[in-house]
Coordinates of C-alpha atoms and ligand atoms in Angstrom, one line a residue:
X344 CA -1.4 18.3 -34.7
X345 CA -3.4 14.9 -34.8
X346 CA -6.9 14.9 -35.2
X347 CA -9.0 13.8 -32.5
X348 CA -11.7 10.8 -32.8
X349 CA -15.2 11.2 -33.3
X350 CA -15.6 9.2 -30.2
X351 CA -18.8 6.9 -30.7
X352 CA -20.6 7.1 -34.1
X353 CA -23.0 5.0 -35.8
X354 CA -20.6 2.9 -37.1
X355 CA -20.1 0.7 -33.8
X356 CA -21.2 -2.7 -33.9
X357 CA -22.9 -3.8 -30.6
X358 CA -20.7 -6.6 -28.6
X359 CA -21.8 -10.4 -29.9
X360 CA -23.8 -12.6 -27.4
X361 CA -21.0 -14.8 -28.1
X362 CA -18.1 -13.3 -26.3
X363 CA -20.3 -13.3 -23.2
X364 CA -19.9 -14.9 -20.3
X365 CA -22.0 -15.3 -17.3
X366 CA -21.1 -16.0 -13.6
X367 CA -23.6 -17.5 -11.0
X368 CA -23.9 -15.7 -7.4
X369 CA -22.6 -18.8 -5.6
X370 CA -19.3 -18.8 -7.8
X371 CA -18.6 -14.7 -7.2
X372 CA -19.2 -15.2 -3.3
X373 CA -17.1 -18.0 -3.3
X374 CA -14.2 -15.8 -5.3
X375 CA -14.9 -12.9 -2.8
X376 CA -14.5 -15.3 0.2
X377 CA -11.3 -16.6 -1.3
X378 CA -10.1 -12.8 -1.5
X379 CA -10.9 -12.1 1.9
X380 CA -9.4 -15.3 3.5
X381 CA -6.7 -14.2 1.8
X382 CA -6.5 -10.8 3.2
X383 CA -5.6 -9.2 -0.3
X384 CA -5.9 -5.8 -1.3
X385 CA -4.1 -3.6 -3.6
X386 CA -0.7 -3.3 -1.7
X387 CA -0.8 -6.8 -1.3
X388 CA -1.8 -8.0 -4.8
X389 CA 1.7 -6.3 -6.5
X390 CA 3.6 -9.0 -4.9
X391 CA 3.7 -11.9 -7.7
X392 CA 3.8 -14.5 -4.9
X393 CA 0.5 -13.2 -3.7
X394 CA -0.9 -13.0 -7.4
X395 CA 0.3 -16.7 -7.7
X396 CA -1.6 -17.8 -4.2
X397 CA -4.7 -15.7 -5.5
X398 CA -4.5 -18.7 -8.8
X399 CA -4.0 -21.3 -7.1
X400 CA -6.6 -21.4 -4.4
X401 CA -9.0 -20.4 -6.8
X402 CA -7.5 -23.2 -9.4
X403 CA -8.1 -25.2 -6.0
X404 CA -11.4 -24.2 -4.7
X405 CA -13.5 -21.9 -7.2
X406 CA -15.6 -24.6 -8.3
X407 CA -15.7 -25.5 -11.9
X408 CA -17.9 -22.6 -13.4
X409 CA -15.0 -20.9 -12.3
X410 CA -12.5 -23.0 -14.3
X411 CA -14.7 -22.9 -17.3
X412 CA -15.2 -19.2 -17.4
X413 CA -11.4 -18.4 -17.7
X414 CA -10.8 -21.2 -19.9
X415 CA -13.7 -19.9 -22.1
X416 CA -12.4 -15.7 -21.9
X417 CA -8.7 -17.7 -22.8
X418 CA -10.3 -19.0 -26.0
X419 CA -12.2 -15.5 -26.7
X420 CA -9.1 -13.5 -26.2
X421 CA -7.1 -15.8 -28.5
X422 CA -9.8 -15.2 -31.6
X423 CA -10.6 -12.4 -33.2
X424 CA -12.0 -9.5 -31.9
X425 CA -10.0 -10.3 -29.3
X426 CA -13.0 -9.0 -26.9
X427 CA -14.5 -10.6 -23.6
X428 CA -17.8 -9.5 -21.4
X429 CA -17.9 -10.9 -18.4
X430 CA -20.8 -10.2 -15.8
X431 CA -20.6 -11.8 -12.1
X432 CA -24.0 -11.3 -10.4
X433 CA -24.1 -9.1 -8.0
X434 CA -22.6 -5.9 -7.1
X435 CA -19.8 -4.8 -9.4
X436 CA -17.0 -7.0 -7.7
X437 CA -13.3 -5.8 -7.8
X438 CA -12.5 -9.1 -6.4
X439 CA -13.6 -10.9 -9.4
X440 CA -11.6 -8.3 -11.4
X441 CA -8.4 -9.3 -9.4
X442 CA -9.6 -13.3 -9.3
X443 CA -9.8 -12.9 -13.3
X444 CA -7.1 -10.9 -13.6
X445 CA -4.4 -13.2 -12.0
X446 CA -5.8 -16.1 -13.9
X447 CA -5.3 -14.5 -17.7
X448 CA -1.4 -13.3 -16.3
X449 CA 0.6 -11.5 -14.1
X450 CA -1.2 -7.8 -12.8
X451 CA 1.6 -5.3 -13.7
X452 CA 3.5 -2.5 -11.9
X453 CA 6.5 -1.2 -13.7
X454 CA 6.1 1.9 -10.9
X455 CA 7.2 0.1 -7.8
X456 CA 5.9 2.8 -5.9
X457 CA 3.7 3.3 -3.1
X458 CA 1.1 5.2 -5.5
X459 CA 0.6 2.8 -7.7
X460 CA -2.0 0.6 -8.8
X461 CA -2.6 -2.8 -9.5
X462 CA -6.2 -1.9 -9.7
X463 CA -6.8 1.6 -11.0
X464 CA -9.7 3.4 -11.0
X465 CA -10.7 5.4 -14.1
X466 CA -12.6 8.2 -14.0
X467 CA -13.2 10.6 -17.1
X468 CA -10.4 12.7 -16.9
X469 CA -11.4 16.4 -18.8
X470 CA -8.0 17.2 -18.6
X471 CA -7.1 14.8 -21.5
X472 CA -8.2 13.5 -24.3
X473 CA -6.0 10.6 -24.8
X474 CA -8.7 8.1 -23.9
X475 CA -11.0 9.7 -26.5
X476 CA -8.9 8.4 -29.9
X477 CA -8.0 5.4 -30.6
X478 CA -4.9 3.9 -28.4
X479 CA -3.4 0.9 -27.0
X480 CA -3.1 1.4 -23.1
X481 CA 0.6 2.0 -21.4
X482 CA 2.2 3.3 -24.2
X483 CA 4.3 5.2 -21.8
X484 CA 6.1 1.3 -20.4
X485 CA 8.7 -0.1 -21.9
X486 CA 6.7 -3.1 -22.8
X487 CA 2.7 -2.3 -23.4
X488 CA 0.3 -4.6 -21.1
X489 CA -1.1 -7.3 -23.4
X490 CA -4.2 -7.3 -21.7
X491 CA -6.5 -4.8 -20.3
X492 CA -9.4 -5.3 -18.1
X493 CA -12.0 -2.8 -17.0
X494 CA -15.1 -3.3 -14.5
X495 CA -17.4 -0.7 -14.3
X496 CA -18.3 0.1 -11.1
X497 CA -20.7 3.0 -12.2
X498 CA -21.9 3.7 -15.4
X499 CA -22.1 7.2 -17.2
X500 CA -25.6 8.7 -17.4
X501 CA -25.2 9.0 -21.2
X502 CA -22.6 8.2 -23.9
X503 CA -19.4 6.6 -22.4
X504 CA -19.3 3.5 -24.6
X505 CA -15.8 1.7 -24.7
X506 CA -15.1 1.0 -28.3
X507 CA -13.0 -2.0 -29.9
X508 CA -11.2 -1.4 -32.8
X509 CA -9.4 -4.9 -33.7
X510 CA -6.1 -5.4 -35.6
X511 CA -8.2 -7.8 -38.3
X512 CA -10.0 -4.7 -39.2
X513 CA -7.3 -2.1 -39.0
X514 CA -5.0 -5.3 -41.2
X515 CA -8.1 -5.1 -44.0
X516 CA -7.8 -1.2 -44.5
X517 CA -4.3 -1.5 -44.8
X518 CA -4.7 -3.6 -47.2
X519 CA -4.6 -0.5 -50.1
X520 CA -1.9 1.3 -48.8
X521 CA 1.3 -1.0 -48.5
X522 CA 3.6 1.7 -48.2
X523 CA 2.1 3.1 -44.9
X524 CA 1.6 -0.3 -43.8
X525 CA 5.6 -1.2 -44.5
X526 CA 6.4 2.3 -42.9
X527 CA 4.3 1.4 -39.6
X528 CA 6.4 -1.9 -39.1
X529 CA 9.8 -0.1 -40.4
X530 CA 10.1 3.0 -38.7
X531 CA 11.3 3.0 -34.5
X532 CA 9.3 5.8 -33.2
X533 CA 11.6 7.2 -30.1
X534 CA 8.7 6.6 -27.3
X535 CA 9.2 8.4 -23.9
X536 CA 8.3 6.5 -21.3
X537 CA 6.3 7.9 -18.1
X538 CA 8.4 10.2 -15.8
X539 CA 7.7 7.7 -12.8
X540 CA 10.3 4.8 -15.6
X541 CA 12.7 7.6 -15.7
X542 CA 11.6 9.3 -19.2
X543 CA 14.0 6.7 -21.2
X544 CA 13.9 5.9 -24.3
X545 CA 12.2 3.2 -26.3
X546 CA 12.7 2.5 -30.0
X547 CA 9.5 0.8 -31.2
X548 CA 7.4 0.8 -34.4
X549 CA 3.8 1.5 -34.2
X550 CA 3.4 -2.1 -35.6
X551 CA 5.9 -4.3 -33.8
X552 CA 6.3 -8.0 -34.0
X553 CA 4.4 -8.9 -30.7
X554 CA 1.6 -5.9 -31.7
X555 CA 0.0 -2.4 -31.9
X556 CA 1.8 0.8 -30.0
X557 CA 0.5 3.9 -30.6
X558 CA -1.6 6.9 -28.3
X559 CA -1.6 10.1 -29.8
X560 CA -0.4 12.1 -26.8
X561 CA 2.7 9.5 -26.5
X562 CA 3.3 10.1 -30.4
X563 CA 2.9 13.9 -29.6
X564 CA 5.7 13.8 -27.0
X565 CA 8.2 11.6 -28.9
X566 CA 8.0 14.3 -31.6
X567 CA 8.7 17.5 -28.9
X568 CA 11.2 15.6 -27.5
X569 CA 13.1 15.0 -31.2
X570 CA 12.3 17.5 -33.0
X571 CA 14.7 16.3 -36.0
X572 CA 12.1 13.4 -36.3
X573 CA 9.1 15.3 -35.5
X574 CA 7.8 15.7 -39.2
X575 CA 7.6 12.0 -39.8
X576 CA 6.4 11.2 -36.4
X577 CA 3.9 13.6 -37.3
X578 CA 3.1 12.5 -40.5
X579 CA 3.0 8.7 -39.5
X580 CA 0.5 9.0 -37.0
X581 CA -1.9 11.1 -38.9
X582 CA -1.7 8.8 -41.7
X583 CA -2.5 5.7 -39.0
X584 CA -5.0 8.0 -37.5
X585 CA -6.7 8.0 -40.9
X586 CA -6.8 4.9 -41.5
X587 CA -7.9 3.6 -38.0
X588 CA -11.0 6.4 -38.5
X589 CA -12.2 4.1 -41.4
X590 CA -11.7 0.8 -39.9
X591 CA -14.8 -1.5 -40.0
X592 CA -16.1 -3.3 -38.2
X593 CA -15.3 -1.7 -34.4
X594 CA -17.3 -2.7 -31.5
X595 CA -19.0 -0.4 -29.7
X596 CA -20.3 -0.9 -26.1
X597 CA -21.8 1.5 -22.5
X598 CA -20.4 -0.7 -19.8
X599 CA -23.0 -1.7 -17.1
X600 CA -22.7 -1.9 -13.7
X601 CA -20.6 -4.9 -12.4
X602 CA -19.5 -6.0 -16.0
X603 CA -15.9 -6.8 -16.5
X604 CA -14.4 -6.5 -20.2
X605 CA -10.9 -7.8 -21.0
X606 CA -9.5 -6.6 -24.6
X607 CA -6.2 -8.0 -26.0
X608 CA -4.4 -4.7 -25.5
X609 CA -1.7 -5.4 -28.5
X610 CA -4.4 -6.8 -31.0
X611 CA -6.7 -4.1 -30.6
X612 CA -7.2 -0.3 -30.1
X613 CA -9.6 1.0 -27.8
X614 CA -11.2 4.5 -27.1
X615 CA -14.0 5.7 -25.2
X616 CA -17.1 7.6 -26.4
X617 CA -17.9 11.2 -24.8
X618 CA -19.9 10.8 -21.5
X619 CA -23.0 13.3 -21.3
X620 CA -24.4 14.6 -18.1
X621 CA -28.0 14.9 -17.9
X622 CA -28.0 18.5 -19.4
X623 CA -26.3 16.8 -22.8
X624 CA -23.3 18.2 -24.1
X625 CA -20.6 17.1 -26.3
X626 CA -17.3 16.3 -26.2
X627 CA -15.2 18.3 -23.8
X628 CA -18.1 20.0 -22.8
X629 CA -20.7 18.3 -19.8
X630 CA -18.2 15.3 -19.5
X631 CA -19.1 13.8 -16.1
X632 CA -16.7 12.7 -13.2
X633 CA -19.8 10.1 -12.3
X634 CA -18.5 7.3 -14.5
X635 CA -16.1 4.9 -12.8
X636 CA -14.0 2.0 -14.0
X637 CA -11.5 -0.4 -12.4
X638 CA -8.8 -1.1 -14.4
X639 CA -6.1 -4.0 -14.5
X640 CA -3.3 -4.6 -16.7
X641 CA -1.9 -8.2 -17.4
X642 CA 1.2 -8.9 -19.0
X643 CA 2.7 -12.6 -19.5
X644 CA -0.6 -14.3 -19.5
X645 CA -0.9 -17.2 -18.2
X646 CA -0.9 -18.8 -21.3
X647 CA 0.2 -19.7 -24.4
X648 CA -1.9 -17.3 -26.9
X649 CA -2.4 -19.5 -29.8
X650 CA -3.0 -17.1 -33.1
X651 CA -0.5 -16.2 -34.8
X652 CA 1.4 -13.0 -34.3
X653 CA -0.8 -10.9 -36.4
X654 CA 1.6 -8.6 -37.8
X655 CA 3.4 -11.2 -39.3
X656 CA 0.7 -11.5 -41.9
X657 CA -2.7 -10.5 -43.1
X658 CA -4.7 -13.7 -42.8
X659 CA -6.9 -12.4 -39.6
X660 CA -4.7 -14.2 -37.0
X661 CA -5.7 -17.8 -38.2
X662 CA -2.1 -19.0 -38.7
X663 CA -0.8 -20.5 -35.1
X664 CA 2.3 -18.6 -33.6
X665 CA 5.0 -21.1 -32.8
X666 CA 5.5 -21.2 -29.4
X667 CA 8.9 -20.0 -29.1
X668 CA 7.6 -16.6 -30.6
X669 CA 6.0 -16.5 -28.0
X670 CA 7.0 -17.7 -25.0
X671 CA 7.1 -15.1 -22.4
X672 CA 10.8 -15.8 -21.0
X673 CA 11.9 -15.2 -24.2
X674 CA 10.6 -10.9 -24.4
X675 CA 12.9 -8.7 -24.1
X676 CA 11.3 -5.6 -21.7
Ligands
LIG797 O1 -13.1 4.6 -20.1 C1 -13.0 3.7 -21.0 O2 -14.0 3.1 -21.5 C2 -11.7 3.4 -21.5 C3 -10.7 4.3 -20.9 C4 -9.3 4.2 -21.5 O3 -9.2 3.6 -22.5 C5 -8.2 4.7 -20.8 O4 -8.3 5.4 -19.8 O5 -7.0 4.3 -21.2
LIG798 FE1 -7.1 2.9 -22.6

């Protein structure tokens, strides 16, 4: 009922040098070591008292390439595109992922359960196509992460770029059509949150005060499950759709081996390009189960952001958010 993306075009702009950031081998062993000293691992990362113990021995003893590598993917996340690359050398490292992680925020679990994940792996999943159109990720909690963070542990063969689409350029395009624009703030879309969160209810726009909501399957199930609002669901979306399709610029990247990026998950959208196995194919057809991603997701980061809530205007995020707007205490789930 909603079209699907493209997935990678032309049109994808290649990731500037400048939201890179390098780490030296002797900082990512040191990280490691903290891990293991630790003893941390999945089960024990959910624990917020672990996360916070993970922070402050690095805070303590990561050295200062450390300290100036978070401070600089802070800055990046808080300015458009919202985008950070970061590559520890060595082996893809999920303890730098966790070490990073707990240092932009707190790694979130709304699930509680035994089967979740801090750190999830993603694998292309042929199953659904969610993750090939544009999205924001965890549109099925009540509250979205705000930050997203993927290492790639193996790459696809072919195709499988991650693509950026940030709110700047969506903001510009919706600069001809008010009404949609006014309609995407105004109008609660019923979301239905995962099963595991007890299929309740959330009344959010698809442009909310503290950011971007919307994932076409999510969209597609609020509208089966109120079908008295299912025509403007419907019709909202696809017209979003649309106008996220023609968005310029987007940034269009094929994660390598052992490099981390970390997206502001309410300030942009994201999707990933088809993956081809070696006999080519297209999408749907041929995808691989090769590729594989670590994923974390980080709410309350661990610091103020400083642009201004970018739905409150169009300026491109340059005006500063006071902080009461956004201090975290103050969110309602
Ligand atoms: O695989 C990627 O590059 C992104 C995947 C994604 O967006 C998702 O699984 O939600
Ligand atoms: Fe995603």
């Amino acid at each position: 009922m909603i079209p699907s993306a493209p997935g990678a075009g032309p049109a994808g702009e290649p990731l500037p040098a400048a939201v890179r950031t390098a780490l030296s081998e002797p900082t990512a062993a040191r990280v490691a070591d903290l891990w293991r000293e630790l003893g941390l691992d999945d089960a024990t990362l959910h624990d917020e008292d672990a996360q916070r113990g993970l922070r402050d021995a690095l805070a303590d003893r990561a050295g200062e390439e450390w300290r100036r590598a978070c401070a600089r993917v802070r800055r990046l996340l808080d300015t458009p595109p919202h985008v950070a690359l970061v590559r520890a050398a060595g082996p893809p490292s999920p303890p730098v992922l966790a070490a990073l992680s707990v240092c932009l925020g707190r790694l979130e679990d709304p699930y509680r359960r035994s089967w979740s994940r801090v750190m999830q792996e993603i694998v292309v999943d042929p199953g659904s196509d969610d993750a090939l159109a544009w999205h924001v990720d965890s549109p099925g909690w009540p509250r979205t992460n705000d930050l997203t963070c993927l290492l790639c542990v193996t790459p696809a063969a072919a195709g499988g770029r991650t693509e950026i689409l940030p709110w700047t350029a969506i903001a510009r395009e919706l600069r001809s059509a008010a009404e949609l624009r006014a309609e995407l703030a105004a109008r609660k879309i019923p979301w239905v949150l995962d099963e595991a969160l007890g299929s309740r209810v959330v009344h959010q726009p698809v442009i909310g005060p503290e950011g971007l909501r919307f994932m076409r399957g999510s969209l597609e199930r609020a509208a089966a499950a109120h079908p008295r609002d299912a025509p403007w669901i419907t019709s909202l979306c696809r017209r979003f759709a649309e106008v996220a399709e023609r968005a310029r610029p987007y940034l269009s990247h094929r994660l390598e081996e052992g490099e981390i990026l970390v997206f502001d998950n309410h300030r942009c959208l994201h999707r990933r390009g088809p993956v081809h196995t070696a006999e080519g194919a297209g999408e749907g057809a041929g995808e691989s189960a090769d590729r594989l991603l670590i994923r974390t997701r980080i709410g309350r980061p661990a610091w103020r952001r400083s642009v201004a809530a970018p739905f409150a205007d169009d300026s491109g995020g340059r005006r500063h958010r006071s902080d009461a707007a956004y201090s975290p205490e103050g969110r309602k789930e």
